[in-house]
Tab-separated table of C-alpha atoms in Angstrom:
chain	number	residue	atom	x	y	z
A	1	MET	CA	124.097	93.968	144.701
A	2	ARG	CA	120.264	93.437	145.154
A	3	GLY	CA	119.138	96.354	143.023
A	4	LEU	CA	121.177	94.955	139.861
A	5	PHE	CA	119.644	91.378	140.438
A	6	LEU	CA	116.397	93.776	140.513
A	7	VAL	CA	117.147	95.019	137.512
A	8	THR	CA	118.351	92.395	135.639
A	9	GLY	CA	115.370	90.425	136.057
A	10	ILE	CA	112.779	92.798	135.205
A	11	VAL	CA	114.667	93.375	132.559
A	12	PHE	CA	114.247	89.731	131.443
A	13	CYS	CA	111.451	89.425	132.351
A	14	PHE	CA	110.339	92.128	130.020
A	15	ALA	CA	112.430	91.492	126.817
A	16	THR	CA	111.292	90.604	123.877
A	17	PRO	CA	112.755	88.569	120.764
A	18	ALA	CA	115.213	90.771	118.575
A	19	SER	CA	117.189	90.256	116.106
A	20	SER	CA	120.488	91.661	113.753
A	21	GLN	CA	120.912	90.241	111.392
A	22	TRP	CA	117.821	89.443	107.986
A	23	THR	CA	115.509	86.155	110.287
A	24	ARG	CA	112.648	86.813	109.529
A	25	GLY	CA	111.870	87.996	105.454
A	26	GLY	CA	109.013	87.146	103.823
A	27	ALA	CA	107.687	86.617	100.116
A	28	GLY	CA	108.132	90.305	98.496
A	29	ARG	CA	110.773	92.801	101.899
A	30	ALA	CA	114.090	92.682	101.179
A	31	TRP	CA	116.998	93.999	103.618
A	32	ILE	CA	120.383	95.845	101.828
A	33	LYS	CA	123.581	95.736	104.008
A	34	THR	CA	127.071	97.561	103.549
A	35	ALA	CA	129.956	97.065	105.671
A	36	ALA	CA	133.335	99.113	105.275
A	37	PHE	CA	137.093	98.558	106.071
A	38	TRP	CA	139.923	99.941	106.104
A	39	GLN	CA	143.208	98.884	108.235
A	40	ARG	CA	146.700	100.641	107.296
A	41	THR	CA	149.514	100.213	108.648
A	42	GLU	CA	153.896	99.958	108.760
A	43	GLN	CA	154.262	97.193	110.449
A	44	ARG	CA	153.946	93.480	109.387
A	45	PHE	CA	154.409	90.075	111.101
A	46	ASN	CA	157.843	87.765	110.287
A	47	GLU	CA	158.252	84.374	110.347
A	48	LEU	CA	158.808	84.001	114.670
A	49	GLY	CA	155.728	85.851	115.555
A	50	GLU	CA	157.930	89.632	116.111
A	51	ARG	CA	156.502	92.955	114.404
A	52	ASN	CA	158.662	94.231	112.268
A	53	ASP	CA	158.358	97.287	110.063
A	54	TRP	CA	158.292	96.774	106.096
A	55	PHE	CA	160.648	97.257	103.985
A	56	GLY	CA	162.696	100.202	102.621
A	57	SER	CA	160.068	102.497	104.979
A	58	GLY	CA	156.309	100.661	103.238
A	59	ARG	CA	153.169	100.638	104.304
A	60	SER	CA	150.460	97.816	104.117
A	61	ASP	CA	146.549	99.424	103.043
A	62	ALA	CA	144.026	97.161	102.670
A	63	ARG	CA	140.600	98.507	102.149
A	64	ALA	CA	137.274	96.009	101.499
A	65	LEU	CA	133.876	97.415	100.307
A	66	ILE	CA	131.203	94.154	100.775
A	67	THR	CA	126.669	94.351	100.225
A	68	ASP	CA	124.720	91.748	100.932
A	69	VAL	CA	121.625	91.887	99.168
A	70	ILE	CA	118.590	89.820	100.566
A	71	VAL	CA	115.004	88.839	98.382
A	72	GLY	CA	112.561	86.969	100.160
A	73	ILE	CA	110.954	85.162	96.954
A	74	HIS	CA	108.439	82.656	99.742
A	75	PRO	CA	108.337	82.564	102.959
A	76	ARG	CA	110.467	79.624	103.106
A	77	LEU	CA	113.251	81.268	100.938
A	78	ASP	CA	115.739	83.750	100.346
A	79	ILE	CA	117.576	84.250	97.533
A	80	TRP	CA	121.081	86.135	99.370
A	81	VAL	CA	124.600	88.060	97.062
A	82	GLN	CA	127.100	89.414	98.581
A	83	ALA	CA	129.158	91.920	96.378
A	84	PRO	CA	132.194	92.322	97.731
A	85	TYR	CA	135.181	95.538	96.437
A	86	PHE	CA	138.157	94.853	98.351
A	87	ASP	CA	141.544	96.888	97.157
A	88	LEU	CA	144.665	95.520	99.189
């Protein structure tokens, strides 16, 4: 158990800041992200929260494609545009 604490302490001492999103943009810099989602189910929830099959052996298909574009126009000002596409 001491080894685990030692390794954790070393990692925290030498860790560097990281970000998974646009947080340090600047003028003339850009960031683009595209995400796709898809879901298919043959069941639904009724008004009591119980699972039931769709009527007539049906199913639900849901798809989404979302693109984010961020462009820095000033060190403290960005333009963020999101273009979603949904097929439900």
